[in-house]
């Protein structure tokens, strides 16, 4: 057995309550939004430098073959937290800002793992898994269901996305900076209140829409959905990254002497992308590049506080993304015009929303100075396996029937082994499933429309089955389905 694994196992016995000096490792999961596998310099980008994330990669394990469960946010996040494939449930599509909570309160989650292991647990940042009962949250009261019911001791969240109303944070189940004299109402079907909309008041926009995003205008930006009230609670878009950093730092500081786990979900690099003035114009790629720098800064600030508290060594940092990259996702922010030679998806085809590789193949870096050796990890890996793997790390037995799709691959995470998952399944925005087994990728026949007209991304749809040899053709250029009926048969049986 290699020494680093021995250390890992020492950590495990610690968690089981053996008397040792060292504490079990803290775990910080940083889940970026819409970050493509080509967007970081440690994954080959040359038009942008991401030194802080690169430092994680050089000190830790950089995965080259890791997948999110879906090519959009809600289903990927659902899967990460529950260890259950999102397509088992029919309510896991991109959630509205007033959606009821999508995870049942009795489901076992990643936060429960750490809570059961005696950790302090927190979620800071983008939630996008709904809040409240079936009818959604009452923004003017304590929110009845939320992260607090899923194992998180502390929550400071963006309820859905920053391009969706309500544009307010929720802290500990209440709207942050709430004013009872200015109640908040939200509607996704009809206009509510008298705030101007992007559709009718173009002249009020500081950031124009390229598609959608023409409902209530908040801070000069048209959003998805209508809201009224909550003036004192409205966030400042340019300050969101700093706010999330500071809430994270406070949580870390408060728990520096005990084991903690932090699920930190930056809004970057999702639209809208108005960066803090510190980053405006600092990349050569316009807003999208600027918020990549902002995301890298966020990672740097987390590392910085760990260093300052001398707890870096015993903290596991996991960095990944919820889905692949997109350039024009609905605002005229010059990201298309200034993209230059940068390739958000690297060598891969498609992007966010797609069944092609770039929809779900995401950056994944894991660093734990004391137990993980540095290098690259080429094993086929899916985010669905985090919960079972981290439960193993924390010496927690998952309850019967919890996390049915999650497998324990802790030894891959520690870099001790490099074993492919038997197969990985993922879904695109339209619930087209695809499966990867070894070098083969199979996408069943689906729809005739091939492009998302708004983002100009290829969705991976076709009216015939598609089979790609990812070893010789990682860019999915040549459909070899006709030549391999037996492989199609095997892979379609997996999906069935
Ligand atoms: C789409 C939005 C897009 C983004 C996405 C969700 C329009 C036209 N497009 O419907 O801007 O919000 O949903 O992204 O409204 S995700 O990363 O949270 O899944
Ligand atoms: Ca996303």
Coordinates of C-alpha atoms and ligand atoms in Angstrom, one line a residue:
X1 CA 0.0 0.0 0.0
X2 CA 1.3 3.4 -0.9
X3 CA 2.1 5.8 2.0
X4 CA -0.4 8.5 1.0
X5 CA -3.2 6.0 1.2
X6 CA -2.0 4.9 4.6
X7 CA -2.4 8.4 5.7
X8 CA -5.8 8.6 4.2
X9 CA -6.8 5.5 6.1
X10 CA -5.4 7.0 9.2
X11 CA -7.8 9.8 8.6
X12 CA -10.6 7.3 8.3
X13 CA -9.8 5.7 11.7
X14 CA -9.8 9.2 13.1
X15 CA -13.3 9.8 11.9
X16 CA -14.3 6.5 13.5
X17 CA -13.3 8.1 16.8
X18 CA -9.8 6.7 17.5
X19 CA -7.7 9.0 19.6
X20 CA -5.2 10.7 17.5
X21 CA -3.9 14.2 17.4
X22 CA -5.0 15.1 13.9
X23 CA -8.5 16.1 13.0
X24 CA -10.4 14.5 10.1
X25 CA -9.9 16.6 6.9
X26 CA -12.1 19.5 6.1
X27 CA -13.8 19.3 2.7
X28 CA -14.4 22.3 0.5
X29 CA -16.3 21.5 -2.7
X30 CA -16.1 24.4 -5.1
X31 CA -18.7 23.9 -7.8
X32 CA -18.3 26.5 -10.6
X33 CA -21.1 27.3 -13.0
X34 CA -20.9 26.8 -16.8
X35 CA -17.1 26.5 -16.7
X36 CA -15.9 24.6 -19.7
X37 CA -13.0 22.1 -19.7
X38 CA -11.0 24.5 -22.0
X39 CA -11.5 27.5 -19.8
X40 CA -8.5 27.1 -17.4
X41 CA -4.8 27.4 -18.1
X42 CA -4.2 24.1 -16.3
X43 CA -6.4 22.5 -18.9
X44 CA -4.6 24.1 -21.8
X45 CA -6.1 27.6 -22.2
X46 CA -3.6 30.1 -23.3
X47 CA -5.8 33.2 -23.7
X48 CA -6.4 33.3 -20.0
X49 CA -4.4 32.5 -16.9
X50 CA -5.9 31.0 -13.8
X51 CA -3.0 30.7 -11.4
X52 CA -5.0 29.9 -8.2
X53 CA -6.9 27.0 -9.8
X54 CA -3.7 25.9 -11.5
X55 CA -2.0 25.8 -8.1
X56 CA -4.7 23.3 -7.0
X57 CA -4.0 21.3 -10.1
X58 CA -0.2 21.3 -9.7
X59 CA -0.5 20.3 -6.0
X60 CA -3.4 18.0 -6.5
X61 CA -4.9 15.6 -8.9
X62 CA -6.3 16.9 -12.2
X63 CA -8.9 14.7 -13.8
X64 CA -9.1 14.5 -17.6
X65 CA -12.1 12.2 -17.9
X66 CA -14.7 13.4 -15.4
X67 CA -18.3 14.1 -16.1
X68 CA -21.2 16.0 -14.6
X69 CA -24.5 14.1 -14.6
X70 CA -26.1 16.6 -16.9
X71 CA -25.3 19.5 -19.3
X72 CA -27.4 22.0 -17.2
X73 CA -27.3 23.0 -13.6
X74 CA -30.3 21.7 -11.7
X75 CA -30.0 18.0 -12.7
X76 CA -26.2 18.0 -12.2
X77 CA -26.5 19.6 -8.7
X78 CA -29.3 17.2 -7.8
X79 CA -27.2 14.2 -8.7
X80 CA -24.1 15.5 -6.9
X81 CA -25.9 16.1 -3.7
X82 CA -28.1 12.9 -3.7
X83 CA -26.2 10.3 -5.6
X84 CA -29.3 9.6 -7.6
X85 CA -29.5 10.1 -11.4
X86 CA -31.7 13.1 -12.1
X87 CA -33.7 11.3 -14.8
X88 CA -35.2 9.0 -12.2
X89 CA -37.3 12.0 -11.2
X90 CA -39.3 14.2 -13.6
X91 CA -38.9 17.5 -11.8
X92 CA -35.2 17.9 -12.2
X93 CA -35.0 20.2 -15.3
X94 CA -33.6 23.7 -15.0
X95 CA -35.5 25.1 -12.0
X96 CA -37.4 28.4 -12.0
X97 CA -36.6 30.9 -9.3
X98 CA -39.9 30.1 -7.5
X99 CA -39.7 26.3 -7.8
X100 CA -40.5 24.2 -4.8
X101 CA -37.7 22.2 -3.4
X102 CA -36.7 19.4 -5.7
X103 CA -34.8 17.2 -3.3
X104 CA -37.2 15.5 -0.8
X105 CA -36.4 16.4 2.7
X106 CA -36.1 12.7 3.6
X107 CA -33.4 12.2 0.9
X108 CA -29.9 11.5 2.1
X109 CA -27.4 14.1 0.9
X110 CA -23.7 14.9 0.7
X111 CA -24.3 17.3 3.6
X112 CA -25.8 14.5 5.6
X113 CA -22.7 12.5 5.2
X114 CA -20.6 15.2 6.8
X115 CA -23.2 16.0 9.4
X116 CA -23.3 12.3 10.4
X117 CA -19.5 12.4 10.6
X118 CA -19.6 15.3 13.1
X119 CA -18.7 18.1 10.7
X120 CA -20.1 21.6 10.6
X121 CA -21.7 21.9 7.2
X122 CA -22.5 24.8 4.9
X123 CA -23.7 25.8 1.5
X124 CA -22.7 29.2 0.1
X125 CA -23.7 30.3 -3.4
X126 CA -25.9 29.1 -6.2
X127 CA -28.5 26.6 -5.0
X128 CA -30.9 26.1 -8.0
X129 CA -32.7 23.1 -6.4
X130 CA -35.9 24.9 -5.4
X131 CA -37.1 26.1 -2.0
X132 CA -40.2 25.6 0.0
X133 CA -43.1 23.2 -0.5
X134 CA -44.7 22.2 -3.8
X135 CA -45.9 25.7 -4.5
X136 CA -42.5 27.2 -3.9
X137 CA -41.3 29.5 -1.2
X138 CA -43.0 32.4 0.6
X139 CA -40.3 35.0 0.3
X140 CA -41.8 37.0 3.2
X141 CA -41.5 34.3 5.8
X142 CA -39.1 31.7 7.0
X143 CA -38.6 29.4 4.0
X144 CA -40.2 26.1 5.0
X145 CA -37.9 23.7 3.1
X146 CA -34.4 24.3 2.0
X147 CA -30.8 23.3 2.6
X148 CA -31.5 23.4 6.3
X149 CA -33.6 20.3 5.8
X150 CA -30.9 18.5 3.8
X151 CA -28.0 18.5 6.3
X152 CA -26.6 22.0 5.9
X153 CA -26.1 23.8 9.2
X154 CA -25.5 27.1 7.5
X155 CA -26.9 28.4 4.3
X156 CA -26.2 31.6 2.4
X157 CA -27.6 31.0 -1.1
X158 CA -28.6 32.5 -4.4
X159 CA -32.0 30.7 -4.7
X160 CA -31.8 29.8 -8.4
X161 CA -29.5 31.6 -10.8
X162 CA -28.5 35.3 -11.0
X163 CA -30.4 35.7 -14.3
X164 CA -33.6 34.6 -12.5
X165 CA -35.7 36.5 -10.0
X166 CA -35.8 37.0 -7.1
X167 CA -32.4 38.7 -7.1
X168 CA -31.9 38.3 -3.4
X169 CA -29.8 36.1 -1.2
X170 CA -31.3 33.8 1.4
X171 CA -29.4 33.3 4.6
X172 CA -30.5 30.8 7.2
X173 CA -33.9 30.3 5.5
X174 CA -34.8 34.0 5.3
X175 CA -34.3 36.6 2.6
X176 CA -31.1 38.5 3.5
X177 CA -31.6 42.2 4.3
X178 CA -35.3 41.7 4.2
X179 CA -37.6 44.6 4.9
X180 CA -41.1 43.6 6.1
X181 CA -42.5 46.9 4.7
X182 CA -41.5 46.0 1.2
X183 CA -42.7 42.4 0.6
X184 CA -41.4 40.3 -2.2
X185 CA -43.6 38.6 -4.8
X186 CA -42.4 36.5 -7.7
X187 CA -44.2 35.2 -10.7
X188 CA -42.9 33.3 -13.7
X189 CA -46.1 33.3 -15.7
X190 CA -47.3 36.9 -15.6
X191 CA -46.1 40.3 -14.8
X192 CA -46.4 41.2 -11.1
X193 CA -45.9 44.7 -9.7
X194 CA -44.8 47.7 -11.7
X195 CA -41.0 47.4 -12.1
X196 CA -40.0 47.9 -15.7
X197 CA -39.2 45.0 -18.0
X198 CA -36.5 44.3 -20.6
X199 CA -39.3 43.9 -23.1
X200 CA -40.8 47.3 -22.6
X201 CA -38.0 49.4 -21.3
X202 CA -34.9 48.7 -23.4
X203 CA -33.6 52.2 -22.6
X204 CA -33.2 51.2 -19.0
X205 CA -30.8 48.3 -19.7
X206 CA -27.1 48.5 -19.0
X207 CA -26.7 45.0 -20.3
X208 CA -28.9 44.1 -23.2
X209 CA -30.4 40.6 -23.8
X210 CA -29.4 38.6 -26.9
X211 CA -32.2 36.2 -26.2
X212 CA -34.7 35.8 -23.4
X213 CA -33.9 37.7 -20.2
X214 CA -36.5 40.4 -21.0
X215 CA -38.7 40.3 -17.9
X216 CA -38.2 42.3 -14.7
X217 CA -35.2 44.6 -14.9
X218 CA -33.1 44.5 -11.8
X219 CA -29.9 46.7 -11.6
X220 CA -30.2 47.5 -15.3
X221 CA -30.3 43.8 -16.3
X222 CA -33.4 42.1 -17.6
X223 CA -34.0 38.8 -15.8
X224 CA -36.1 35.6 -16.3
X225 CA -39.3 36.0 -14.3
X226 CA -41.1 38.9 -12.7
X227 CA -40.6 40.2 -9.2
X228 CA -41.7 43.1 -7.1
X229 CA -40.6 44.5 -3.7
X230 CA -37.5 43.6 -1.7
X231 CA -35.6 46.8 -2.6
X232 CA -33.3 46.6 0.4
X233 CA -32.6 42.9 -0.3
X234 CA -31.6 43.1 -4.0
X235 CA -28.0 42.0 -4.5
X236 CA -25.4 44.1 -6.3
X237 CA -24.4 41.9 -9.2
X238 CA -20.8 43.1 -9.3
X239 CA -20.3 42.2 -5.6
X240 CA -21.7 38.7 -5.6
X241 CA -18.4 37.0 -5.8
X242 CA -17.0 39.1 -2.9
X243 CA -20.1 38.4 -0.9
X244 CA -19.8 34.7 -1.4
X245 CA -16.1 34.8 -0.5
X246 CA -16.7 36.7 2.7
X247 CA -19.6 34.4 3.8
X248 CA -17.3 31.4 3.1
X249 CA -14.4 32.9 5.0
X250 CA -16.7 33.6 8.0
X251 CA -17.8 30.0 8.0
X252 CA -14.3 28.7 7.7
X253 CA -13.0 31.0 10.4
X254 CA -15.8 30.1 12.8
X255 CA -15.0 26.4 12.3
X256 CA -11.3 26.5 12.0
X257 CA -10.9 24.3 15.1
X258 CA -13.4 21.6 14.2
X259 CA -13.9 19.6 11.0
X260 CA -16.1 21.4 8.5
X261 CA -17.4 20.9 5.0
X262 CA -18.3 23.8 2.7
X263 CA -20.2 23.4 -0.5
X264 CA -19.3 26.7 -2.3
X265 CA -21.1 27.4 -5.5
X266 CA -19.8 30.5 -7.2
X267 CA -22.2 32.2 -9.6
X268 CA -19.2 32.7 -12.0
X269 CA -19.1 32.1 -14.9
X270 CA -22.8 31.9 -15.6
X271 CA -24.6 34.9 -17.2
X272 CA -25.1 37.7 -16.5
X273 CA -21.4 38.4 -16.2
X274 CA -20.9 42.0 -14.9
X275 CA -17.6 41.5 -13.1
X276 CA -16.4 43.5 -10.1
X277 CA -14.6 46.6 -11.3
X278 CA -11.3 45.0 -10.2
X279 CA -11.8 42.5 -13.0
X280 CA -13.6 44.5 -15.7
X281 CA -11.5 44.5 -18.8
X282 CA -8.7 42.5 -17.2
X283 CA -8.9 39.6 -19.6
X284 CA -8.6 39.9 -23.3
X285 CA -11.9 38.0 -23.8
X286 CA -14.4 40.5 -22.5
X287 CA -16.9 39.7 -19.7
X288 CA -16.7 35.9 -19.9
X289 CA -12.9 36.1 -19.5
X290 CA -13.2 38.7 -16.7
X291 CA -15.4 36.4 -14.7
X292 CA -13.1 33.5 -15.2
X293 CA -10.5 35.7 -13.5
X294 CA -13.0 36.5 -10.8
X295 CA -13.6 32.8 -10.3
X296 CA -9.9 32.1 -10.0
X297 CA -9.7 34.9 -7.5
X298 CA -12.4 33.3 -5.4
X299 CA -10.4 30.1 -5.3
X300 CA -7.3 32.1 -4.3
X301 CA -9.2 33.8 -1.5
X302 CA -10.3 30.4 -0.1
X303 CA -6.8 29.1 -0.3
X304 CA -5.6 32.3 1.3
X305 CA -7.8 32.0 4.4
X306 CA -6.9 28.3 4.8
X307 CA -3.2 29.2 4.6
X308 CA -3.6 32.0 7.1
X309 CA -5.3 29.7 9.6
X310 CA -2.7 27.0 8.9
X311 CA -5.4 24.4 8.0
X312 CA -4.5 24.0 4.3
X313 CA -2.7 20.7 4.8
X314 CA -5.7 19.0 6.2
X315 CA -8.3 20.4 3.9
X316 CA -9.5 18.6 0.8
X317 CA -10.4 21.0 -1.9
X318 CA -12.5 19.7 -4.8
X319 CA -13.0 22.0 -7.7
X320 CA -15.4 21.2 -10.6
X321 CA -18.2 22.6 -12.8
X322 CA -21.9 21.8 -13.1
X323 CA -21.9 21.6 -16.9
X324 CA -19.8 22.7 -19.9
X325 CA -19.2 26.1 -21.3
X326 CA -21.4 28.5 -23.3
X327 CA -20.4 31.8 -24.8
X328 CA -23.6 33.7 -25.7
X329 CA -26.1 32.5 -23.0
X330 CA -28.5 35.4 -23.4
X331 CA -26.8 38.7 -23.0
X332 CA -24.9 41.0 -25.3
X333 CA -21.7 41.0 -23.2
X334 CA -19.2 40.9 -26.1
X335 CA -18.1 37.4 -25.1
X336 CA -18.6 36.2 -28.7
X337 CA -16.9 39.1 -30.3
X338 CA -13.9 39.0 -28.0
X339 CA -13.5 35.2 -27.8
X340 CA -10.6 35.2 -30.2
X341 CA -8.9 31.8 -30.4
X342 CA -10.1 30.7 -27.0
X343 CA -12.0 27.4 -26.9
X344 CA -14.2 27.0 -23.8
X345 CA -14.7 23.3 -24.7
X346 CA -11.1 22.5 -25.6
X347 CA -11.1 19.8 -28.2
X348 CA -14.6 18.6 -27.5
X349 CA -17.8 19.0 -29.5
X350 CA -20.9 20.8 -28.2
X351 CA -21.1 22.8 -25.0
X352 CA -23.6 23.5 -22.2
X353 CA -27.0 21.9 -23.0
X354 CA -25.4 19.3 -25.3
X355 CA -25.3 15.5 -25.4
X356 CA -21.9 15.8 -27.0
X357 CA -18.8 15.6 -24.8
X358 CA -18.5 19.3 -24.0
X359 CA -21.9 19.3 -22.3
X360 CA -20.8 17.2 -19.4
X361 CA -17.0 16.7 -19.6
X362 CA -15.9 19.2 -17.0
X363 CA -12.7 20.2 -15.2
X364 CA -12.2 18.4 -11.9
X365 CA -9.3 19.0 -9.6
X366 CA -8.9 17.5 -6.1
X367 CA -6.3 18.5 -3.7
X368 CA -5.4 17.2 -0.3
X369 CA -1.8 17.9 0.6
X370 CA -1.5 15.1 3.2
X371 CA -3.0 12.2 1.2
X372 CA -3.5 12.9 -2.5
X373 CA -0.5 12.7 -4.7
X374 CA -0.3 15.2 -7.5
X375 CA -0.6 14.4 -11.1
X376 CA -3.3 13.6 -13.6
X377 CA -6.2 11.1 -13.2
X378 CA -7.3 9.7 -16.5
X379 CA -9.9 7.3 -15.1
X380 CA -13.5 7.6 -16.3
X381 CA -15.3 9.3 -13.4
X382 CA -18.7 10.8 -12.7
X383 CA -19.8 13.3 -10.1
X384 CA -22.6 10.9 -9.1
X385 CA -19.9 9.0 -7.2
X386 CA -18.8 11.8 -4.9
X387 CA -21.3 11.0 -2.2
X388 CA -20.5 7.3 -1.9
X389 CA -16.7 8.0 -2.1
X390 CA -16.8 10.8 0.4
X391 CA -19.0 8.7 2.7
X392 CA -16.2 6.1 2.6
X393 CA -13.7 8.7 3.4
X394 CA -15.7 9.9 6.3
X395 CA -16.4 6.3 7.4
X396 CA -20.1 6.7 7.1
X397 CA -22.3 3.9 5.9
X398 CA -25.0 5.2 3.6
X399 CA -28.5 4.4 4.7
X400 CA -30.1 1.5 2.8
X401 CA -31.6 2.6 -0.5
X402 CA -30.0 6.1 -0.3
X403 CA -27.9 7.3 -3.2
X404 CA -28.8 4.3 -5.5
X405 CA -26.5 5.4 -8.3
X406 CA -23.4 6.4 -6.4
X407 CA -20.4 4.1 -6.2
X408 CA -17.4 4.3 -4.0
X409 CA -14.3 5.3 -6.0
X410 CA -12.4 6.9 -3.1
X411 CA -9.1 5.3 -4.3
X412 CA -9.4 7.1 -7.6
X413 CA -10.1 10.3 -5.8
X414 CA -7.0 9.8 -3.7
X415 CA -5.0 9.0 -6.8
X416 CA -4.2 5.5 -5.5
X417 CA -5.9 3.8 -8.4
X418 CA -6.9 4.8 -11.9
X419 CA -9.8 2.5 -12.7
X420 CA -12.5 3.5 -15.1
X421 CA -16.1 3.4 -13.9
X422 CA -17.9 0.6 -15.7
X423 CA -19.8 3.2 -17.6
X424 CA -21.0 6.8 -17.1
X425 CA -24.4 8.0 -18.1
X426 CA -25.4 11.7 -18.6
X427 CA -28.3 13.7 -19.8
X428 CA -28.5 16.7 -22.0
X429 CA -30.9 19.6 -21.5
X430 CA -33.6 17.7 -23.4
X431 CA -33.1 14.5 -21.3
X432 CA -31.4 12.7 -24.1
X433 CA -29.2 10.2 -22.3
X434 CA -25.9 9.0 -23.5
X435 CA -23.5 6.4 -22.2
X436 CA -19.7 6.1 -22.2
X437 CA -18.1 2.8 -21.6
X438 CA -14.4 2.6 -22.0
X439 CA -13.6 4.2 -25.3
X440 CA -17.2 4.1 -26.6
X441 CA -19.8 6.8 -26.4
X442 CA -23.3 6.0 -27.5
X443 CA -26.1 8.6 -28.0
X444 CA -29.5 7.0 -28.9
X445 CA -31.5 8.5 -31.7
X446 CA -33.6 11.4 -30.5
X447 CA -34.7 14.6 -32.3
X448 CA -34.1 16.1 -35.7
X449 CA -33.2 19.5 -34.5
X450 CA -29.5 19.6 -34.0
X451 CA -28.7 23.1 -32.8
X452 CA -29.9 25.3 -29.9
X453 CA -30.8 28.2 -32.1
X454 CA -30.2 30.8 -29.3
X455 CA -26.7 29.7 -28.1
X456 CA -25.7 28.1 -31.4
X457 CA -24.6 25.0 -29.6
X458 CA -24.9 21.5 -31.1
X459 CA -27.2 19.5 -28.9
X460 CA -26.0 16.1 -30.0
X461 CA -29.4 15.2 -31.4
X462 CA -29.9 13.0 -34.4
X463 CA -32.6 10.8 -35.8
X464 CA -30.1 7.9 -36.0
X465 CA -28.1 6.3 -33.2
X466 CA -24.6 7.8 -32.8
X467 CA -21.5 5.9 -31.7
X468 CA -18.1 7.5 -31.3
X469 CA -14.7 6.0 -30.5
X470 CA -13.5 8.6 -28.0
X471 CA -10.0 7.1 -28.0
X472 CA -9.3 7.9 -31.7
X473 CA -12.0 10.5 -32.1
X474 CA -12.5 12.5 -28.8
X475 CA -14.1 15.3 -30.9
X476 CA -17.0 13.0 -32.0
X477 CA -16.6 13.8 -35.7
X478 CA -17.3 10.3 -37.1
X479 CA -20.4 8.3 -36.3
X480 CA -19.4 4.7 -36.5
X481 CA -22.7 3.2 -35.3
X482 CA -23.4 1.3 -38.5
X483 CA -20.1 -0.6 -38.2
X484 CA -20.8 -1.7 -34.6
X485 CA -24.3 -3.0 -34.0
X486 CA -23.2 -5.3 -31.2
X487 CA -21.7 -2.4 -29.3
X488 CA -24.9 -0.3 -29.8
X489 CA -26.9 -3.2 -28.5
X490 CA -24.8 -3.5 -25.3
X491 CA -24.8 0.2 -24.6
X492 CA -28.5 0.7 -25.3
X493 CA -29.2 -2.1 -22.9
X494 CA -27.3 -0.1 -20.2
X495 CA -29.5 2.9 -20.9
X496 CA -32.7 0.8 -20.8
Ligands
LIG1 C1 -31.7 29.0 -20.0 C2 -31.4 30.4 -20.0 C3 -29.9 30.6 -19.8 C4 -29.5 29.9 -18.4 C5 -30.0 28.5 -18.4 C6 -29.8 27.8 -17.1 C7 -32.8 31.7 -21.5 C8 -33.1 32.2 -22.9 N1 -31.7 31.0 -21.3 O1 -33.1 28.8 -20.1 O2 -29.5 31.9 -19.8 O3 -30.1 30.6 -17.4 O4 -31.4 28.4 -18.7 O5 -28.4 27.6 -16.9 O6 -33.6 32.1 -20.7 S1 -28.0 26.7 -15.8 O7 -26.5 26.6 -15.9 O8 -28.4 27.2 -14.5 O9 -28.6 25.4 -16.0
LIG2 CA1 -24.6 25.7 -15.1

